[in-house]
Short mmCIF file of C-alpha atoms in Angstrom, two decimals:
data_model
loop_
_atom_site.label_atom_id
_atom_site.label_comp_id
_atom_site.label_asym_id
_atom_site.label_seq_id
_atom_site.Cartn_x
_atom_site.Cartn_y
_atom_site.Cartn_z
CA UNK Y 1 0.00 0.00 0.00
CA UNK Y 2 0.95 3.57 -0.60
CA UNK Y 3 0.49 6.56 1.69
CA UNK Y 4 -0.71 9.98 0.46
CA UNK Y 5 0.63 13.05 2.22
CA UNK Y 6 0.12 16.75 1.48
CA UNK Y 7 3.32 18.46 0.39
CA UNK Y 8 1.82 21.79 -0.62
CA UNK Y 9 -1.47 23.62 -0.82
CA UNK Y 10 -2.21 22.00 -4.18
CA UNK Y 11 0.07 18.95 -4.02
CA UNK Y 12 -0.23 15.42 -2.67
CA UNK Y 13 2.75 13.05 -2.61
CA UNK Y 14 2.17 9.32 -2.83
CA UNK Y 15 4.90 7.28 -1.19
CA UNK Y 16 5.75 4.03 0.50
CA UNK Y 17 4.40 4.07 4.09
CA UNK Y 18 7.92 3.85 5.53
CA UNK Y 19 9.36 6.58 3.27
CA UNK Y 20 9.52 10.24 4.16
CA UNK Y 21 11.74 13.07 5.25
CA UNK Y 22 11.71 11.97 8.88
CA UNK Y 23 12.83 8.46 7.97
CA UNK Y 24 15.54 9.78 5.67
CA UNK Y 25 16.83 12.25 8.27
CA UNK Y 26 16.82 9.55 10.96
CA UNK Y 27 18.84 7.20 8.75
CA UNK Y 28 21.30 9.94 7.75
CA UNK Y 29 21.89 10.94 11.36
CA UNK Y 30 22.38 7.31 12.36
CA UNK Y 31 24.88 6.63 9.55
CA UNK Y 32 26.82 9.79 10.47
CA UNK Y 33 26.69 9.04 14.20
CA UNK Y 34 24.82 12.24 15.00
CA UNK Y 35 22.37 12.28 17.89
CA UNK Y 36 18.95 13.75 17.06
CA UNK Y 37 19.54 16.43 19.71
CA UNK Y 38 22.22 17.89 17.42
CA UNK Y 39 19.99 17.98 14.32
CA UNK Y 40 18.10 21.06 13.11
CA UNK Y 41 15.34 20.68 10.53
CA UNK Y 42 13.38 23.45 8.82
CA UNK Y 43 10.05 22.78 7.13
CA UNK Y 44 6.80 24.36 6.03
CA UNK Y 45 4.20 21.68 5.31
CA UNK Y 46 2.63 18.44 6.50
CA UNK Y 47 5.25 16.29 4.76
CA UNK Y 48 7.85 17.91 7.06
CA UNK Y 49 6.25 17.02 10.41
CA UNK Y 50 8.14 13.73 10.92
CA UNK Y 51 11.41 15.50 10.15
CA UNK Y 52 10.62 18.37 12.53
CA UNK Y 53 9.71 16.04 15.38
CA UNK Y 54 12.84 13.89 14.89
CA UNK Y 55 15.20 16.85 15.02
CA UNK Y 56 16.41 18.20 18.32
CA UNK Y 57 15.40 21.58 16.92
CA UNK Y 58 12.50 21.59 14.49
CA UNK Y 59 11.78 25.00 12.96
CA UNK Y 60 8.56 25.74 11.06
CA UNK Y 61 8.12 28.60 8.64
CA UNK Y 62 5.62 31.32 9.63
CA UNK Y 63 3.50 30.46 6.58
CA UNK Y 64 3.15 26.82 7.72
CA UNK Y 65 -0.23 25.33 8.67
CA UNK Y 66 -0.90 25.36 12.43
CA UNK Y 67 -0.33 21.60 12.76
CA UNK Y 68 3.18 22.01 11.35
CA UNK Y 69 3.94 24.90 13.71
CA UNK Y 70 2.65 22.81 16.63
CA UNK Y 71 5.07 19.98 15.71
CA UNK Y 72 8.05 22.36 15.70
CA UNK Y 73 10.12 23.74 18.56
CA UNK Y 74 10.31 27.20 17.00
CA UNK Y 75 8.77 29.27 14.21
CA UNK Y 76 10.81 31.50 11.92
CA UNK Y 77 9.77 34.13 9.37
CA UNK Y 78 7.87 33.09 6.23
CA UNK Y 79 9.39 31.84 2.98
CA UNK Y 80 8.94 35.32 1.51
CA UNK Y 81 10.78 36.91 4.46
CA UNK Y 82 13.98 34.83 4.28
CA UNK Y 83 12.88 32.64 7.18
CA UNK Y 84 15.40 29.88 6.45
CA UNK Y 85 18.30 32.33 6.49
CA UNK Y 86 17.01 33.85 9.71
CA UNK Y 87 16.66 30.43 11.36
CA UNK Y 88 20.17 29.43 10.33
CA UNK Y 89 21.66 32.68 11.64
CA UNK Y 90 19.64 32.45 14.86
CA UNK Y 91 20.01 28.77 15.75
CA UNK Y 92 22.95 27.31 13.84
CA UNK Y 93 25.76 29.76 14.50
#
């Protein structure tokens, strides 16, 4: 079986139930020997929730749906306001 997940306002991804950004980030951290507490993830939509909750610091964009913001530890500016750059400068330096 496949799993649908919203990846944008007008987009739906169809993927294997065990696939996703959270699974990929978990595997990458494990292979590199990095504890999740040292991982920062930035996302803006439902397909990012697993990744945000895995990371020690999950950052949602201001233009994210409320469920995505609730899954994150912090919220940065929107995509249009250079939110990724702001989050990197604020949390990663």
